[in-house]
Amino acid sequence: MKLQRKNMLRASALGALVVSGALVLTACGSDDNTKNDAGASGKPSAAVGDIKCDDAKGKLLASGSSAQKNAVDLWVKAYMAACPGIEVNYKSSSSGEGIVAFNQGTVGFAGSDSALKPEAVEESKKICTGGQGIDLPMVGGPIAIGFNVAGVDKLVLDAPTLAAIFNDKIKKWDDEAIKKLNPGVTLPATAIQAFHRSEDSGTTENLGKYLKAAAPEAWTYEAAKKWPAPGGQAASGSAGVASQVKAVDGAIGYFELSYASSQSIKTVDVATGAAAPVKATGENASKAIAAAKISGTGDDLALKLDYATKAEGAYPIVLVTYEVVCDKGNKAETLPAVKSFLNYTASDAGQKILLENGYAPIPAEINAKVREVIAKLA
C-alpha cells in the first residue's frame, strides 16, 4: 500500500509546530460519526483529493477517550465522504474502556489520553501477534477548569487552591485562599460543587499529574485514571461533567476546552508563578506541550510533559491523546483502514482541521516520527 507523504507544516505563529493525528471519536454513546456538535465548525477543510483511501474497505471499529470527539467528528465526516467503501465507527467512552477493548482484540485501535502502562503493554502482546501495543501522540489540548458561580465572570486559581477544592478541603467560594487570588472580585458564600469523572479517564489522570507536580503537599494522590479524592460528585464523560457545571450554581469541574467553548462555560485562569495568570487556550497549551520529550522506546512515542511549567503564557493543565495500535500483528482485514485513516489525520489537511478548532499542536519533529511509525505498521 502506497502511503501518503506530505511536507510538515512550518513556521506557524507558534513556531515549528503542527497538530497531528486522530482519535476516532464520535458523540458520546453515539455511532453517528458524521454528527457535528460541541463547537466544531461543520466545514471540513480537507479536499477529497487530500485523502488516500488505498485498500481500505469495510468497517473500522475503534473506541476510547472522548477528549477529541469534537475534532474527530470532522475527520470522520471528511474521510468517509472521500472513502465511501469504509465505515469508521468509534465508540466514545473513556481511555480505560478503550484500552480494555484494544487488549480484547475487538477494535482496530484505541484512543487514550495517557500512555499504556507496562501491564497493559504486556497484555497487548496476546493480541498483537509478534508485536505489542504502542502509543502514537496525535493531538494535544488544554484541560479547562470550568466554573459556574453567579456574579463571577473571571476567576484565578493556582494549583494548591485547585487541589484543596477537588480534595474537599475548600468548601465555599468566599474562602480566604480564593479571595487572595482574586482581589477586587466579589465572591459569594455559595457552596462549592466539585464534579469529576465517574469512569476511568485519561483526562482525570492528566489533571492528577498536574496537581501532583505543581502542588505535591496539597495533592498527595498518585495520578491515576480513577478519581482518587474524597467528596465531590461524579458524572459520566467530559460531556457529563460539562453539563453539570453548566447547570449547577457553585459548580466547578474539568474537561477539554471545546466543551467549555461550545456551552459558553467560563474557565479558570491558572496562576503558575509566571508574571500573569494563564488562560486555557490551544495556543497557550501549545507553549507547554512544546517542551515535551519522547519517553517511550522504539516505535512507542509516549511523551513526558512538564506539568509544573512556569514559562510565560504556558497553560500547564494539558493532555496529549494517543492512538494505541499494534506495531506488528494488526488484523489483516483492518490494517489498510487503520493506516489510511491515520495517514489522513496526521496529514497537513487533517491537522489544519485541528488548528481551526482550538486544539494544541504536537511538536513538528515528534509528529514526523508519528508518520514514520504509521508507515511501518504491519
Tab-separated table of C-alpha atoms in Angstrom:
chain	number	residue	atom	x	y	z
A	1	MET	CA	0.000	0.000	0.000
A	2	LYS	CA	1.386	3.343	-1.023
A	3	LEU	CA	1.353	5.805	1.824
A	4	GLN	CA	0.666	9.481	1.632
A	5	ARG	CA	3.759	11.659	2.074
A	6	LYS	CA	3.331	15.296	2.889
A	7	ASN	CA	5.581	18.138	3.893
A	8	MET	CA	5.405	19.097	7.534
A	9	LEU	CA	3.799	22.367	8.480
A	10	ARG	CA	6.369	25.036	9.185
A	11	ALA	CA	6.682	28.484	10.653
A	12	SER	CA	3.290	28.900	12.261
A	13	ALA	CA	2.641	31.579	14.836
A	14	LEU	CA	3.745	29.062	17.409
A	15	GLY	CA	6.983	28.187	15.639
A	16	ALA	CA	7.758	24.876	14.040
A	17	LEU	CA	4.747	23.087	15.449
A	18	VAL	CA	1.978	21.117	13.870
A	19	VAL	CA	-1.043	19.400	15.130
A	20	SER	CA	-1.057	15.717	14.475
A	21	GLY	CA	-3.446	12.974	14.161
A	22	ALA	CA	-6.507	11.457	15.476
A	23	LEU	CA	-8.691	9.853	17.986
A	24	VAL	CA	-11.619	8.426	16.145
A	25	LEU	CA	-14.336	9.645	18.401
A	26	THR	CA	-17.985	10.406	17.920
A	27	ALA	CA	-20.694	11.812	20.073
A	28	CYS	CA	-20.620	10.196	23.489
A	29	GLY	CA	-22.566	6.975	23.307
A	30	SER	CA	-23.413	7.549	19.654
A	31	ASP	CA	-22.472	5.728	16.490
A	32	ASP	CA	-23.274	8.760	14.306
A	33	ASN	CA	-19.773	9.699	13.208
A	34	THR	CA	-20.978	12.445	10.892
A	35	LYS	CA	-22.884	14.360	13.511
A	36	ASN	CA	-21.121	17.609	14.329
A	37	ASP	CA	-21.612	19.382	17.615
A	38	ALA	CA	-19.894	20.913	20.632
A	39	GLY	CA	-18.129	23.653	18.804
A	40	ALA	CA	-16.933	22.000	15.611
A	41	SER	CA	-17.375	24.177	12.552
A	42	GLY	CA	-19.095	21.574	10.372
A	43	LYS	CA	-16.906	22.541	7.396
A	44	PRO	CA	-14.061	20.067	6.966
A	45	SER	CA	-11.005	21.771	5.498
A	46	ALA	CA	-9.686	18.731	3.677
A	47	ALA	CA	-10.333	18.413	-0.022
A	48	VAL	CA	-11.350	14.947	-1.144
A	49	GLY	CA	-8.105	14.735	-3.099
A	50	ASP	CA	-6.094	15.033	0.116
A	51	ILE	CA	-7.384	11.681	1.385
A	52	LYS	CA	-5.932	8.429	0.077
A	53	CYS	CA	-8.302	5.513	0.611
A	54	ASP	CA	-5.763	2.964	-0.670
A	55	ASP	CA	-7.055	-0.565	0.023
A	56	ALA	CA	-9.312	0.442	2.927
A	57	LYS	CA	-12.770	-1.082	2.905
A	58	GLY	CA	-15.407	-2.483	5.218
A	59	LYS	CA	-15.861	-1.319	8.794
A	60	LEU	CA	-13.198	0.038	11.145
A	61	LEU	CA	-14.147	-0.225	14.819
A	62	ALA	CA	-12.363	1.777	17.476
A	63	SER	CA	-13.121	3.147	20.944
A	64	GLY	CA	-11.725	5.085	23.858
A	65	SER	CA	-11.155	8.637	25.020
A	66	SER	CA	-13.819	11.259	24.438
A	67	ALA	CA	-11.291	14.108	24.622
A	68	GLN	CA	-11.016	14.662	20.877
A	69	LYS	CA	-14.628	13.985	19.923
A	70	ASN	CA	-15.303	17.442	18.552
A	71	ALA	CA	-12.373	17.376	16.133
A	72	VAL	CA	-12.768	13.763	15.106
A	73	ASP	CA	-16.353	14.340	14.080
A	74	LEU	CA	-14.875	16.492	11.322
A	75	TRP	CA	-12.157	13.978	10.428
A	76	VAL	CA	-14.636	11.143	10.099
A	77	LYS	CA	-17.014	13.259	8.042
A	78	ALA	CA	-14.292	14.230	5.570
A	79	TYR	CA	-12.739	10.764	5.430
A	80	MET	CA	-15.963	8.848	4.871
A	81	ALA	CA	-17.051	11.328	2.192
A	82	ALA	CA	-13.815	10.602	0.319
A	83	CYS	CA	-13.795	6.866	1.033
A	84	PRO	CA	-17.380	5.580	0.768
A	85	GLY	CA	-16.155	1.994	0.886
A	86	ILE	CA	-15.055	2.275	4.531
A	87	GLU	CA	-17.154	2.987	7.613
A	88	VAL	CA	-15.337	4.365	10.654
A	89	ASN	CA	-17.284	3.540	13.794
A	90	TYR	CA	-15.901	4.799	17.078
A	91	LYS	CA	-17.454	4.349	20.498
A	92	SER	CA	-16.611	7.407	22.568
A	93	SER	CA	-16.346	6.254	26.174
A	94	SER	CA	-13.124	6.634	28.152
A	95	SER	CA	-9.425	5.905	27.836
A	96	GLY	CA	-9.677	2.976	30.213
A	97	GLU	CA	-12.501	1.340	28.300
A	98	GLY	CA	-10.692	1.896	25.019
A	99	ILE	CA	-7.562	0.120	26.201
A	100	VAL	CA	-9.627	-2.774	27.534
A	101	ALA	CA	-11.332	-3.117	24.151
A	102	PHE	CA	-7.986	-2.956	22.358
A	103	ASN	CA	-6.479	-5.683	24.513
A	104	GLN	CA	-9.555	-7.820	23.956
A	105	GLY	CA	-8.996	-7.541	20.218
A	106	THR	CA	-12.415	-6.039	19.485
A	107	VAL	CA	-11.182	-2.757	17.934
A	108	GLY	CA	-8.647	-1.784	15.304
A	109	PHE	CA	-7.153	0.827	17.594
A	110	ALA	CA	-7.982	2.709	20.781
A	111	GLY	CA	-7.805	6.314	21.881
A	112	SER	CA	-6.190	7.141	25.212
A	113	ASP	CA	-5.301	10.376	26.985
A	114	SER	CA	-2.435	8.633	28.752
A	115	ALA	CA	0.247	6.234	27.610
A	116	LEU	CA	-0.052	2.490	28.102
A	117	LYS	CA	1.045	1.156	31.470
A	118	PRO	CA	3.616	-1.690	31.432
A	119	GLU	CA	0.983	-4.270	32.378
A	120	ALA	CA	-1.252	-3.128	29.503
A	121	VAL	CA	1.674	-3.406	27.084
A	122	GLU	CA	2.337	-6.939	28.297
A	123	GLU	CA	-1.320	-7.876	27.876
A	124	SER	CA	-1.361	-6.410	24.355
A	125	LYS	CA	1.176	-9.000	23.213
A	126	LYS	CA	-1.614	-11.581	23.252
A	127	ILE	CA	-3.453	-9.566	20.575
A	128	CYS	CA	-0.533	-8.083	18.642
A	129	THR	CA	0.956	-11.306	17.245
A	130	GLY	CA	4.718	-10.881	17.188
A	131	GLY	CA	4.446	-7.312	18.427
A	132	GLN	CA	2.883	-5.146	21.108
A	133	GLY	CA	0.725	-2.094	21.660
A	134	ILE	CA	2.403	1.268	21.132
A	135	ASP	CA	1.435	4.887	21.791
A	136	LEU	CA	1.262	7.411	18.947
A	137	PRO	CA	0.765	11.002	20.182
A	138	MET	CA	-1.783	12.628	17.923
A	139	VAL	CA	-3.135	15.878	19.315
A	140	GLY	CA	-2.684	17.963	22.411
A	141	GLY	CA	-5.088	20.222	24.172
A	142	PRO	CA	-5.828	22.149	27.329
A	143	ILE	CA	-7.882	20.653	30.138
A	144	ALA	CA	-10.089	23.572	31.079
A	145	ILE	CA	-11.290	24.123	34.631
A	146	GLY	CA	-14.865	25.265	34.106
A	147	PHE	CA	-16.831	27.100	36.769
A	148	ASN	CA	-20.341	28.438	37.304
A	149	VAL	CA	-20.570	30.960	40.127
A	150	ALA	CA	-23.367	33.505	39.915
A	151	GLY	CA	-21.990	37.031	39.602
A	152	VAL	CA	-18.411	35.901	38.922
A	153	ASP	CA	-17.194	36.261	35.364
A	154	LYS	CA	-13.442	35.891	35.886
A	155	LEU	CA	-11.644	33.603	38.310
A	156	VAL	CA	-7.975	32.926	39.030
A	157	LEU	CA	-6.851	29.797	40.891
A	158	ASP	CA	-3.483	28.157	41.474
A	159	ALA	CA	-2.506	24.522	41.908
A	160	PRO	CA	-2.672	24.388	45.734
A	161	THR	CA	-6.109	26.007	45.744
A	162	LEU	CA	-7.404	23.734	42.987
A	163	ALA	CA	-6.057	20.743	44.900
A	164	ALA	CA	-7.864	21.867	48.065
A	165	ILE	CA	-11.107	22.404	46.139
A	166	PHE	CA	-11.048	18.994	44.454
A	167	ASN	CA	-9.846	17.386	47.692
A	168	ASP	CA	-12.905	18.701	49.548
A	169	LYS	CA	-10.812	20.969	51.778
A	170	ILE	CA	-12.145	24.298	50.496
A	171	LYS	CA	-15.929	24.251	50.637
A	172	LYS	CA	-17.126	27.834	49.984
A	173	TRP	CA	-16.418	30.221	47.122
A	174	ASP	CA	-15.608	33.071	49.522
A	175	ASP	CA	-12.777	31.099	51.139
A	176	GLU	CA	-9.792	33.285	52.001
A	177	ALA	CA	-7.474	31.315	49.714
A	178	ILE	CA	-9.706	32.085	46.727
A	179	LYS	CA	-10.151	35.714	47.775
A	180	LYS	CA	-6.387	36.209	47.922
A	181	LEU	CA	-6.035	35.138	44.304
A	182	ASN	CA	-8.939	37.335	43.175
A	183	PRO	CA	-8.583	40.829	44.663
A	184	GLY	CA	-11.473	43.094	43.785
A	185	VAL	CA	-13.787	40.210	42.911
A	186	THR	CA	-16.943	39.813	44.987
A	187	LEU	CA	-17.120	36.122	45.815
A	188	PRO	CA	-20.362	34.687	47.240
A	189	ALA	CA	-20.624	32.281	50.168
A	190	THR	CA	-22.070	29.696	47.781
A	191	ALA	CA	-21.114	26.101	48.489
A	192	ILE	CA	-18.599	24.645	46.037
A	193	GLN	CA	-19.966	21.753	43.985
A	194	ALA	CA	-16.935	19.942	42.538
A	195	PHE	CA	-17.574	17.478	39.709
A	196	HIS	CA	-15.237	14.726	38.480
A	197	ARG	CA	-15.381	11.838	36.013
A	198	SER	CA	-17.206	8.721	37.175
A	199	GLU	CA	-15.294	6.288	34.934
A	200	ASP	CA	-11.592	5.658	34.357
A	201	SER	CA	-10.362	8.638	32.399
A	202	GLY	CA	-7.107	9.853	30.911
A	203	THR	CA	-8.343	13.391	31.489
A	204	THR	CA	-8.561	12.623	35.201
A	205	GLU	CA	-5.056	11.157	35.132
A	206	ASN	CA	-3.596	14.227	33.425
A	207	LEU	CA	-5.273	16.579	35.890
A	208	GLY	CA	-3.795	14.422	38.663
A	209	LYS	CA	-0.332	14.692	37.112
A	210	TYR	CA	-0.625	18.469	37.100
A	211	LEU	CA	-1.825	18.680	40.718
A	212	LYS	CA	0.836	16.234	41.900
A	213	ALA	CA	3.613	18.113	40.097
A	214	ALA	CA	2.523	21.658	40.916
A	215	ALA	CA	1.052	21.167	44.421
A	216	PRO	CA	2.585	17.970	45.895
A	217	GLU	CA	1.866	18.947	49.506
A	218	ALA	CA	-1.807	19.656	48.811
A	219	TRP	CA	-2.388	16.753	46.393
A	220	THR	CA	-0.907	13.576	47.853
A	221	TYR	CA	-2.562	11.096	45.476
A	222	GLU	CA	-0.745	9.321	42.688
A	223	ALA	CA	-2.048	10.174	39.254
A	224	ALA	CA	-4.496	7.536	38.038
A	225	LYS	CA	-7.393	7.173	35.633
A	226	LYS	CA	-9.794	6.563	38.531
A	227	TRP	CA	-10.727	9.641	40.572
A	228	PRO	CA	-8.807	9.312	43.875
A	229	ALA	CA	-10.061	12.037	46.197
A	230	PRO	CA	-12.979	12.030	48.660
A	231	GLY	CA	-16.052	14.182	48.224
A	232	GLY	CA	-17.260	15.790	45.062
A	233	GLN	CA	-19.834	14.459	42.623
A	234	ALA	CA	-19.317	12.139	39.680
A	235	ALA	CA	-20.586	12.493	36.127
A	236	SER	CA	-20.087	10.374	33.035
A	237	GLY	CA	-17.652	11.597	30.423
A	238	SER	CA	-16.405	15.094	29.737
A	239	ALA	CA	-19.840	15.881	28.328
A	240	GLY	CA	-21.482	14.857	31.588
A	241	VAL	CA	-19.127	16.915	33.755
A	242	ALA	CA	-19.570	19.950	31.499
A	243	SER	CA	-23.363	19.617	31.611
A	244	GLN	CA	-23.342	19.562	35.406
A	245	VAL	CA	-21.078	22.599	35.636
A	246	LYS	CA	-23.321	24.438	33.181
A	247	ALA	CA	-26.458	23.639	35.193
A	248	VAL	CA	-25.363	23.981	38.839
A	249	ASP	CA	-24.626	27.274	40.573
A	250	GLY	CA	-21.399	26.931	42.533
A	251	ALA	CA	-20.066	24.172	40.297
A	252	ILE	CA	-16.518	23.533	39.147
A	253	GLY	CA	-15.189	20.694	37.001
A	254	TYR	CA	-12.601	19.730	34.386
A	255	PHE	CA	-12.981	18.862	30.715
A	256	GLU	CA	-11.471	19.607	27.343
A	257	LEU	CA	-11.688	23.226	26.247
A	258	SER	CA	-14.066	22.507	23.369
A	259	TYR	CA	-16.784	21.514	25.850
A	260	ALA	CA	-16.428	24.858	27.612
A	261	SER	CA	-16.432	26.784	24.338
A	262	SER	CA	-19.490	25.055	22.917
A	263	GLN	CA	-21.561	25.584	26.070
A	264	SER	CA	-20.265	29.064	26.964
A	265	ILE	CA	-18.853	27.832	30.274
A	266	LYS	CA	-16.432	30.225	31.946
A	267	THR	CA	-12.935	28.838	32.589
A	268	VAL	CA	-10.353	29.443	35.294
A	269	ASP	CA	-7.143	31.357	34.587
A	270	VAL	CA	-4.305	29.421	36.216
A	271	ALA	CA	-1.650	31.169	38.307
A	272	THR	CA	1.550	29.237	37.592
A	273	GLY	CA	4.206	31.529	39.019
A	274	ALA	CA	4.605	33.315	35.698
A	275	ALA	CA	4.122	37.084	35.501
A	276	ALA	CA	0.405	36.731	34.809
A	277	PRO	CA	-2.239	34.006	35.185
A	278	VAL	CA	-2.634	31.900	32.047
A	279	LYS	CA	-5.875	31.371	30.138
A	280	ALA	CA	-6.926	27.969	28.833
A	281	THR	CA	-6.387	28.267	25.078
A	282	GLY	CA	-4.980	25.981	22.418
A	283	GLU	CA	-2.117	28.379	21.806
A	284	ASN	CA	-1.192	28.546	25.498
A	285	ALA	CA	-1.375	24.766	25.819
A	286	SER	CA	0.937	24.504	22.819
A	287	LYS	CA	3.561	26.508	24.675
A	288	ALA	CA	3.556	23.890	27.434
A	289	ILE	CA	3.481	20.913	25.067
A	290	ALA	CA	6.379	22.350	23.035
A	291	ALA	CA	8.741	21.237	25.803
A	292	ALA	CA	7.552	17.608	25.643
A	293	LYS	CA	10.164	14.871	25.285
A	294	ILE	CA	9.731	11.327	23.996
A	295	SER	CA	9.896	8.933	26.931
A	296	GLY	CA	8.891	5.762	25.058
A	297	THR	CA	11.340	3.372	23.424
A	298	GLY	CA	11.462	2.022	19.897
A	299	ASP	CA	8.310	2.878	17.992
A	300	ASP	CA	6.466	3.793	21.186
A	301	LEU	CA	6.250	7.594	21.212
A	302	ALA	CA	4.875	8.251	24.700
A	303	LEU	CA	5.695	11.790	25.857
A	304	LYS	CA	6.876	13.329	29.101
A	305	LEU	CA	5.223	16.686	29.823
A	306	ASP	CA	6.262	19.431	32.259
A	307	TYR	CA	3.083	19.964	34.254
A	308	ALA	CA	4.834	22.320	36.685
A	309	THR	CA	5.983	24.738	33.987
A	310	LYS	CA	6.246	28.410	34.906
A	311	ALA	CA	7.021	29.539	31.368
A	312	GLU	CA	5.309	32.774	30.396
A	313	GLY	CA	1.976	32.119	28.719
A	314	ALA	CA	2.234	28.331	29.044
A	315	TYR	CA	-1.022	26.723	30.205
A	316	PRO	CA	0.068	23.765	32.345
A	317	ILE	CA	-3.055	21.558	32.576
A	318	VAL	CA	-2.724	19.716	29.295
A	319	LEU	CA	-3.219	16.306	27.814
A	320	VAL	CA	-1.830	14.542	24.797
A	321	THR	CA	-4.064	11.999	23.144
A	322	TYR	CA	-2.530	8.787	21.829
A	323	GLU	CA	-3.663	6.309	19.259
A	324	VAL	CA	-2.945	2.832	20.633
A	325	VAL	CA	-2.089	0.401	17.829
A	326	CYS	CA	-0.087	-2.788	17.354
A	327	ASP	CA	3.368	-2.156	15.942
A	328	LYS	CA	3.130	-5.663	14.459
A	329	GLY	CA	0.318	-8.172	14.355
A	330	ASN	CA	-2.527	-5.862	13.349
A	331	LYS	CA	-5.511	-7.685	11.877
A	332	ALA	CA	-5.089	-8.022	8.119
A	333	GLU	CA	-8.688	-7.086	7.433
A	334	THR	CA	-8.468	-3.729	9.250
A	335	LEU	CA	-4.812	-2.729	8.826
A	336	PRO	CA	-5.356	-0.906	5.483
A	337	ALA	CA	-8.153	1.180	7.014
A	338	VAL	CA	-6.139	1.962	10.156
A	339	LYS	CA	-3.172	3.166	8.115
A	340	SER	CA	-5.294	5.064	5.607
A	341	PHE	CA	-7.284	6.881	8.270
A	342	LEU	CA	-4.276	7.736	10.421
A	343	ASN	CA	-2.341	8.902	7.376
A	344	TYR	CA	-5.136	11.370	6.711
A	345	THR	CA	-5.448	12.620	10.271
A	346	ALA	CA	-1.671	13.079	10.515
A	347	SER	CA	-1.583	14.890	7.160
A	348	ASP	CA	-1.390	18.639	6.687
A	349	ALA	CA	-5.081	18.731	5.764
A	350	GLY	CA	-6.156	16.707	8.795
A	351	GLN	CA	-4.000	18.784	11.094
A	352	LYS	CA	-5.395	22.010	9.708
A	353	ILE	CA	-8.838	20.948	10.903
A	354	LEU	CA	-7.425	20.703	14.432
A	355	LEU	CA	-5.708	24.054	14.226
A	356	GLU	CA	-9.034	25.609	13.291
A	357	ASN	CA	-10.835	24.085	16.278
A	358	GLY	CA	-8.818	25.139	19.310
A	359	TYR	CA	-6.557	22.129	19.847
A	360	ALA	CA	-2.868	22.299	20.683
A	361	PRO	CA	-0.082	21.310	18.296
A	362	ILE	CA	2.357	18.468	18.865
A	363	PRO	CA	5.990	19.457	18.145
A	364	ALA	CA	6.791	19.015	14.454
A	365	GLU	CA	9.734	16.696	14.987
A	366	ILE	CA	7.599	14.327	17.050
A	367	ASN	CA	4.807	14.393	14.502
A	368	ALA	CA	7.301	13.456	11.801
A	369	LYS	CA	8.155	10.332	13.789
A	370	VAL	CA	4.443	9.534	14.134
A	371	ARG	CA	4.123	9.485	10.358
A	372	GLU	CA	7.158	7.228	10.041
A	373	VAL	CA	5.694	4.738	12.515
A	374	ILE	CA	2.303	4.714	10.768
A	375	ALA	CA	4.095	3.793	7.545
A	376	LYS	CA	5.710	0.777	9.260
A	377	LEU	CA	2.605	-0.660	10.926
A	378	ALA	CA	2.199	-4.305	9.976
